PDB file of C-alpha atoms in Angstrom:
ATOM      1  CA  MET A   4      24.475   2.529  55.867  1.00 38.00           C
ATOM      2  CA  THR A   5      21.995   2.995  53.056  1.00 46.00           C
ATOM      3  CA  LYS A   6      22.870   4.668  49.772  1.00 44.00           C
ATOM      4  CA  LYS A   7      21.104   7.878  50.858  1.00 52.00           C
ATOM      5  CA  GLU A   8      22.835   7.878  54.263  1.00 48.00           C
ATOM      6  CA  LEU A   9      26.247   7.445  52.662  1.00 41.00           C
ATOM      7  CA  GLN A  10      25.572  10.193  50.156  1.00 43.00           C
ATOM      8  CA  ASP A  11      24.436  12.576  52.895  1.00 50.00           C
ATOM      9  CA  TYR A  12      27.286  11.697  55.246  1.00 43.00           C
ATOM     10  CA  TYR A  13      30.051  12.151  52.674  1.00 41.00           C
ATOM     11  CA  ASN A  14      28.319  14.878  50.656  1.00 42.00           C
ATOM     12  CA  ILE A  15      28.712  12.936  47.423  1.00 37.00           C
ATOM     13  CA  ASN A  16      25.616  13.943  45.501  1.00 36.00           C
ATOM     14  CA  SER A  17      27.816  14.871  42.548  1.00 31.00           C
ATOM     15  CA  LEU A  18      29.159  11.327  42.322  1.00 31.00           C
ATOM     16  CA  CYS A  19      27.862   8.367  40.407  1.00 30.00           C
ATOM     17  CA  PHE A  20      26.755   5.623  42.806  1.00 31.00           C
ATOM     18  CA  ILE A  21      27.352   1.990  41.833  1.00 30.00           C
ATOM     19  CA  GLU A  22      26.124  -0.931  43.884  1.00 30.00           C
ATOM     20  CA  TYR A  23      27.014  -4.617  43.563  1.00 29.00           C
ATOM     21  CA  ASP A  24      25.668  -7.685  45.277  1.00 27.00           C
ATOM     22  CA  VAL A  25      28.773  -9.626  46.289  1.00 27.00           C
ATOM     23  CA  MET A  26      28.597 -12.838  48.322  1.00 27.00           C
ATOM     24  CA  GLN A  27      25.060 -11.934  49.430  1.00 25.00           C
ATOM     25  CA  THR A  28      26.447  -8.705  50.853  1.00 25.00           C
ATOM     26  CA  GLN A  29      25.897  -5.189  49.583  1.00 26.00           C
ATOM     27  CA  THR A  30      29.303  -3.689  48.765  1.00 28.00           C
ATOM     28  CA  TYR A  31      29.412  -0.081  47.629  1.00 31.00           C
ATOM     29  CA  PHE A  32      31.538   1.518  44.952  1.00 34.00           C
ATOM     30  CA  TYR A  33      31.777   5.114  43.897  1.00 35.00           C
ATOM     31  CA  GLU A  34      32.912   6.569  40.635  1.00 34.00           C
ATOM     32  CA  ARG A  35      33.720  10.181  39.944  1.00 35.00           C
ATOM     33  CA  GLU A  36      31.760  11.621  37.037  1.00 35.00           C
ATOM     34  CA  SER A  37      34.654  12.298  34.697  1.00 39.00           C
ATOM     35  CA  SER A  38      36.017  10.590  31.610  1.00 43.00           C
ATOM     36  CA  TYR A  39      39.410  10.082  33.235  1.00 39.00           C
ATOM     37  CA  TRP A  40      37.973   8.466  36.349  1.00 41.00           C
ATOM     38  CA  LYS A  41      35.681   6.179  34.377  1.00 46.00           C
ATOM     39  CA  LYS A  42      38.571   5.145  32.162  1.00 48.00           C
ATOM     40  CA  HIS A  43      40.672   4.413  35.245  1.00 46.00           C
ATOM     41  CA  TRP A  44      37.855   2.399  36.793  1.00 47.00           C
ATOM     42  CA  LYS A  45      37.420   0.441  33.564  1.00 50.00           C
ATOM     43  CA  LYS A  46      41.106  -0.535  33.673  1.00 48.00           C
ATOM     44  CA  THR A  47      40.701  -1.608  37.272  1.00 47.00           C
ATOM     45  CA  ARG A  48      37.866  -3.968  36.395  1.00 50.00           C
ATOM     46  CA  SER A  49      39.819  -5.317  33.427  1.00 49.00           C
ATOM     47  CA  VAL A  50      42.877  -6.092  35.547  1.00 44.00           C
ATOM     48  CA  MET A  51      40.767  -7.751  38.207  1.00 43.00           C
ATOM     49  CA  LYS A  52      39.142  -9.978  35.603  1.00 47.00           C
ATOM     50  CA  ARG A  53      42.461 -10.908  34.008  1.00 45.00           C
ATOM     51  CA  TYR A  54      44.002 -11.968  37.300  1.00 40.00           C
ATOM     52  CA  LYS A  55      40.907 -13.753  38.571  1.00 41.00           C
ATOM     53  CA  CYS A  56      40.189 -11.257  41.310  1.00 39.00           C
ATOM     54  CA  LYS A  57      37.057 -11.628  43.358  1.00 37.00           C
ATOM     55  CA  LEU A  58      35.082  -8.719  44.745  1.00 36.00           C
ATOM     56  CA  ILE A  59      34.523  -9.313  48.421  1.00 33.00           C
ATOM     57  CA  HIS A  60      33.098  -7.491  51.403  1.00 30.00           C
ATOM     58  CA  HIS A  61      35.458  -6.804  54.305  1.00 30.00           C
ATOM     59  CA  GLY A  62      34.108  -5.508  57.568  1.00 29.00           C
ATOM     60  CA  ASP A  63      32.029  -2.382  57.919  1.00 30.00           C
ATOM     61  CA  PHE A  64      32.416  -0.365  54.747  1.00 34.00           C
ATOM     62  CA  SER A  65      31.324   2.959  56.241  1.00 35.00           C
ATOM     63  CA  GLU A  66      33.827   2.504  59.078  1.00 33.00           C
ATOM     64  CA  PHE A  67      36.603   1.822  56.549  1.00 34.00           C
ATOM     65  CA  MET A  68      35.795   4.950  54.576  1.00 37.00           C
ATOM     66  CA  GLY A  69      35.535   6.952  57.783  1.00 34.00           C
ATOM     67  CA  SER A  70      39.309   6.908  58.105  1.00 35.00           C
ATOM     68  CA  TYR A  71      39.420   9.356  55.195  1.00 35.00           C
ATOM     69  CA  SER A  72      36.949  11.778  56.717  1.00 36.00           C
ATOM     70  CA  ASP A  73      39.382  14.666  57.269  1.00 36.00           C
ATOM     71  CA  SER A  74      40.582  14.860  53.683  1.00 35.00           C
ATOM     72  CA  LEU A  75      37.125  14.086  52.291  1.00 33.00           C
ATOM     73  CA  ASN A  76      35.584  16.968  54.143  1.00 33.00           C
ATOM     74  CA  LYS A  77      38.068  19.304  52.485  1.00 29.00           C
ATOM     75  CA  ILE A  78      37.906  18.053  48.903  1.00 27.00           C
ATOM     76  CA  LYS A  79      34.291  16.869  48.918  1.00 27.00           C
ATOM     77  CA  ILE A  80      34.908  13.609  47.080  1.00 28.00           C
ATOM     78  CA  MET A  81      34.951  10.015  48.197  1.00 31.00           C
ATOM     79  CA  PRO A  82      37.537   7.626  46.790  1.00 35.00           C
ATOM     80  CA  PRO A  83      36.112   4.512  45.166  1.00 36.00           C
ATOM     81  CA  ALA A  84      37.048   1.415  47.116  1.00 37.00           C
ATOM     82  CA  VAL A  85      37.553  -2.118  45.870  1.00 37.00           C
ATOM     83  CA  PHE A  86      38.165  -5.127  48.054  1.00 37.00           C
ATOM     84  CA  VAL A  87      39.943  -7.804  46.091  1.00 37.00           C
ATOM     85  CA  GLN A  88      41.071 -11.373  46.517  1.00 34.00           C
ATOM     86  CA  ILE A  89      43.522 -12.704  43.941  1.00 34.00           C
ATOM     87  CA  GLU A  90      43.001 -16.418  43.433  1.00 35.00           C
ATOM     88  CA  ASP A  91      43.482 -18.054  46.854  1.00 35.00           C
ATOM     89  CA  ASN A  92      45.827 -15.477  48.337  1.00 35.00           C
ATOM     90  CA  GLU A  93      45.203 -13.292  51.336  1.00 33.00           C
ATOM     91  CA  PHE A  94      43.028 -10.297  50.491  1.00 32.00           C
ATOM     92  CA  THR A  95      43.548  -6.619  51.028  1.00 34.00           C
ATOM     93  CA  GLY A  96      41.619  -3.389  50.491  1.00 35.00           C
ATOM     94  CA  ILE A  97      42.707  -1.217  47.589  1.00 36.00           C
ATOM     95  CA  CYS A  98      41.567   2.396  47.349  1.00 34.00           C
ATOM     96  CA  ASN A  99      41.454   3.762  43.824  1.00 33.00           C
ATOM     97  CA  TYR A 100      42.529   7.182  44.940  1.00 32.00           C
ATOM     98  CA  TYR A 101      45.850   8.164  43.408  1.00 30.00           C
ATOM     99  CA  LYS A 102      48.819   7.462  45.629  1.00 31.00           C
ATOM    100  CA  THR A 103      46.627   5.731  48.207  1.00 35.00           C
ATOM    101  CA  LEU A 104      45.951   3.098  45.576  1.00 36.00           C
ATOM    102  CA  TRP A 105      49.620   2.742  44.769  1.00 34.00           C
ATOM    103  CA  HIS A 106      50.656   2.693  48.389  1.00 37.00           C
ATOM    104  CA  GLU A 107      48.291  -0.218  49.004  1.00 40.00           C
ATOM    105  CA  ILE A 108      49.530  -2.099  45.937  1.00 38.00           C
ATOM    106  CA  PHE A 109      53.182  -1.640  46.819  1.00 38.00           C
ATOM    107  CA  HIS A 110      52.305  -2.694  50.350  1.00 38.00           C
ATOM    108  CA  CYS A 111      50.949  -5.935  48.892  1.00 37.00           C
ATOM    109  CA  ILE A 112      54.130  -6.451  46.903  1.00 34.00           C
ATOM    110  CA  ILE A 113      56.378  -6.104  49.921  1.00 34.00           C
ATOM    111  CA  HIS A 114      54.274  -8.001  52.443  1.00 31.00           C
ATOM    112  CA  HIS A 115      52.273 -10.479  50.369  1.00 30.00           C
ATOM    113  CA  GLU A 116      52.682 -12.799  47.386  1.00 27.00           C
ATOM    114  CA  PHE A 117      50.379 -11.035  44.936  1.00 28.00           C
ATOM    115  CA  HIS A 118      50.785 -10.859  41.174  1.00 30.00           C
ATOM    116  CA  VAL A 119      53.252  -8.030  40.806  1.00 32.00           C
ATOM    117  CA  ASN A 120      52.661  -7.447  37.117  1.00 32.00           C
ATOM    118  CA  MET A 121      49.244  -5.966  37.950  1.00 33.00           C
ATOM    119  CA  LEU A 122      51.091  -2.759  38.709  1.00 34.00           C
ATOM    120  CA  LEU A 123      51.775  -1.192  35.357  1.00 32.00           C
ATOM    121  CA  LYS A 124      48.493  -2.297  33.888  1.00 32.00           C
ATOM    122  CA  TYR A 125      47.099   0.793  35.609  1.00 34.00           C
ATOM    123  CA  GLU A 126      49.491   3.058  33.699  1.00 34.00           C
ATOM    124  CA  ALA A 127      49.585   5.568  36.540  1.00 36.00           C
ATOM    125  CA  GLU A 128      51.366   8.872  36.296  1.00 34.00           C
ATOM    126  CA  GLU A 129      55.043   8.969  37.224  1.00 36.00           C
ATOM    127  CA  MET A 130      54.353  11.217  40.186  1.00 35.00           C
ATOM    128  CA  ILE A 131      51.982   8.688  41.723  1.00 39.00           C
ATOM    129  CA  VAL A 132      54.515   5.892  41.469  1.00 39.00           C
ATOM    130  CA  GLU A 133      57.338   8.010  42.858  1.00 41.00           C
ATOM    131  CA  GLU A 134      55.308   9.199  45.821  1.00 45.00           C
ATOM    132  CA  ALA A 135      54.145   5.652  46.537  1.00 44.00           C
ATOM    133  CA  VAL A 136      57.700   4.349  46.498  1.00 46.00           C
ATOM    134  CA  ARG A 137      58.748   7.072  48.889  1.00 48.00           C
ATOM    135  CA  ASP A 138      55.856   6.181  51.167  1.00 49.00           C
ATOM    136  CA  ILE A 139      57.024   2.578  51.169  1.00 48.00           C
ATOM    137  CA  VAL A 140      60.595   3.631  51.853  1.00 48.00           C
ATOM    138  CA  LEU A 141      59.630   5.871  54.743  1.00 49.00           C
ATOM    139  CA  ASN A 142      56.919   3.709  56.290  1.00 50.00           C
ATOM    140  CA  ASP A 143      57.577   0.071  55.468  1.00 47.00           C
ATOM    141  CA  ILE A 144      61.199  -0.505  54.532  1.00 44.00           C
ATOM    142  CA  CYS A 145      62.604   1.754  57.238  1.00 46.00           C
ATOM    143  CA  PRO A 146      60.099   1.586  60.108  1.00 44.00           C
ATOM    144  CA  GLU A 147      62.663   2.990  62.519  1.00 47.00           C
ATOM    145  CA  TYR A 148      62.744   6.198  60.454  1.00 44.00           C
ATOM    146  CA  TYR A 149      60.060   8.001  62.439  1.00 44.00           C
ATOM    147  CA  GLN A 150      61.541   6.926  65.746  1.00 49.00           C
ATOM    148  CA  TYR A 151      64.823   8.398  64.573  1.00 47.00           C
ATOM    149  CA  LEU A 152      63.138  11.685  63.659  1.00 44.00           C
ATOM    150  CA  ASN A 153      61.448  11.834  67.045  1.00 47.00           C
ATOM    151  CA  ASN A 154      64.794  11.441  68.742  1.00 52.00           C
ATOM    152  CA  LYS A 155      66.578  13.977  66.556  1.00 47.00           C
ATOM    153  CA  GLY A 156      63.713  16.443  66.322  1.00 47.00           C
ATOM    154  CA  ASP A 157      64.661  17.391  62.752  1.00 49.00           C
ATOM    155  CA  LEU A 158      61.851  15.962  60.635  1.00 47.00           C
ATOM    156  CA  VAL A 159      61.966  18.253  57.600  1.00 52.00           C
ATOM    157  CA  ASN A 160      65.719  18.276  56.922  1.00 57.00           C
ATOM    158  CA  VAL A 161      66.278  14.565  57.347  1.00 51.00           C
ATOM    159  CA  ARG A 162      63.157  13.609  55.412  1.00 53.00           C
ATOM    160  CA  ASN A 163      64.077  15.851  52.478  1.00 58.00           C
ATOM    161  CA  LYS A 164      67.644  14.587  52.456  1.00 59.00           C
ATOM    162  CA  PHE A 165      66.498  10.974  52.510  1.00 56.00           C
ATOM    163  CA  LYS A 166      63.969  11.520  49.706  1.00 57.00           C
ATOM    164  CA  LYS A 167      66.566  13.291  47.581  1.00 59.00           C
ATOM    165  CA  GLU A 168      69.061  10.470  48.057  1.00 57.00           C
ATOM    166  CA  CYS A 169      66.385   7.963  47.050  1.00 56.00           C
ATOM    167  CA  ASP A 170      65.423   9.705  43.808  1.00 55.00           C
ATOM    168  CA  GLU A 171      67.966   7.925  41.630  1.00 54.00           C
ATOM    169  CA  TYR A 172      66.595   4.553  42.757  1.00 56.00           C
ATOM    170  CA  ILE A 173      62.929   5.350  42.227  1.00 52.00           C
ATOM    171  CA  GLU A 174      62.996   4.560  38.525  1.00 52.00           C
ATOM    172  CA  VAL A 175      64.992   1.393  39.126  1.00 55.00           C
ATOM    173  CA  TYR A 176      62.514   0.261  41.751  1.00 53.00           C
ATOM    174  CA  ARG A 177      59.569   0.907  39.456  1.00 52.00           C
ATOM    175  CA  LYS A 178      61.038  -0.906  36.466  1.00 53.00           C
ATOM    176  CA  LYS A 179      62.223  -3.931  38.391  1.00 52.00           C
ATOM    177  CA  LEU A 180      58.739  -4.502  39.728  1.00 51.00           C
ATOM    178  CA  LEU A 181      57.495  -4.929  36.164  1.00 50.00           C
ATOM    179  CA  TYR A 182      58.778  -8.401  35.800  1.00 47.00           C
ATOM    180  CA  ASP A 183      57.842 -11.340  33.639  1.00 46.00           C
ATOM    181  CA  GLU A 184      55.423 -13.498  35.611  1.00 46.00           C
ATOM    182  CA  LYS A 185      57.492 -16.592  34.787  1.00 50.00           C
ATOM    183  CA  ASP A 186      60.626 -15.070  36.278  1.00 54.00           C
ATOM    184  CA  LYS A 187      59.538 -14.677  39.874  1.00 56.00           C
ATOM    185  CA  LYS A 188      62.907 -15.800  41.247  1.00 62.00           C
ATOM    186  CA  GLN A 189      64.611 -12.925  39.440  1.00 59.00           C
ATOM    187  CA  PHE A 190      62.038 -10.496  40.779  1.00 54.00           C
ATOM    188  CA  GLU A 191      62.740 -11.596  44.345  1.00 59.00           C
ATOM    189  CA  ILE A 192      66.435 -10.951  43.751  1.00 62.00           C
ATOM    190  CA  TYR A 193      65.636  -7.472  42.428  1.00 57.00           C
ATOM    191  CA  LYS A 194      63.367  -6.724  45.361  1.00 56.00           C
ATOM    192  CA  CYS A 195      65.937  -7.758  47.963  1.00 63.00           C
ATOM    193  CA  HIS A 196      68.634  -5.748  46.209  1.00 62.00           C
ATOM    194  CA  ILE A 197      66.515  -2.606  46.058  1.00 57.00           C
ATOM    195  CA  ILE A 198      65.331  -2.846  49.641  1.00 59.00           C
ATOM    196  CA  ASN A 199      68.911  -3.318  50.843  1.00 62.00           C
ATOM    197  CA  LYS A 200      70.047  -0.335  48.764  1.00 60.00           C
ATOM    198  CA  LEU A 201      67.330   1.890  50.220  1.00 56.00           C
ATOM    199  CA  LYS A 202      68.258   0.829  53.738  1.00 58.00           C
ATOM    200  CA  GLU A 203      71.853   1.676  52.902  1.00 62.00           C
ATOM    201  CA  ILE A 204      70.795   5.160  51.789  1.00 56.00           C
ATOM    202  CA  TYR A 205      68.738   5.613  54.919  1.00 54.00           C
ATOM    203  CA  ASN A 206      71.659   4.691  57.167  1.00 60.00           C
ATOM    204  CA  LYS A 207      73.876   7.133  55.288  1.00 60.00           C
ATOM    205  CA  CYS A 208      71.381   9.941  55.845  1.00 53.00           C
ATOM    206  CA  LYS A 209      71.397   9.389  59.592  1.00 53.00           C
TER     207      LYS A 209
END
């Protein structure tokens, strides 16, 4: 899609359009016109440079963004998207859109071997981190959770109970992920401990 087509499709005339030529491919980035968003985007670029990230194109960009169409139509903004590759590791898409961004980063931590100490360089709000951790707990660490809810038919009560029980571990989870890059073995120990603890909580809530 051309710049004009993307702007018309997502109704983003109020946004600042940024275009890069990456690997002979046009990859599109969007930046909200606000001091906070530009500051956030500046940090993103800084972190990517520090950890030798490469900007890459992955598939059809308009198709990727299309998955957000329902929420975009309501709030009339389009989240900036960055596709990154850290050194020679597997790449993933990261959306710089509040907890979506954090969910993707935590997803990388659990399923891939990315540099974990990228996390706090973003200095995100506590709420974003907490919600992202809960997303990981509910979606990744305990994949049987939704099957359990379907069987029990009590989504709200069980979900709320599980989230409440997890609250005391949220801060622990966040801090332990901020490890010294040289101490990766210790981080893996922390990660296993926390995941096991969250599974324990989940089983108790059933």
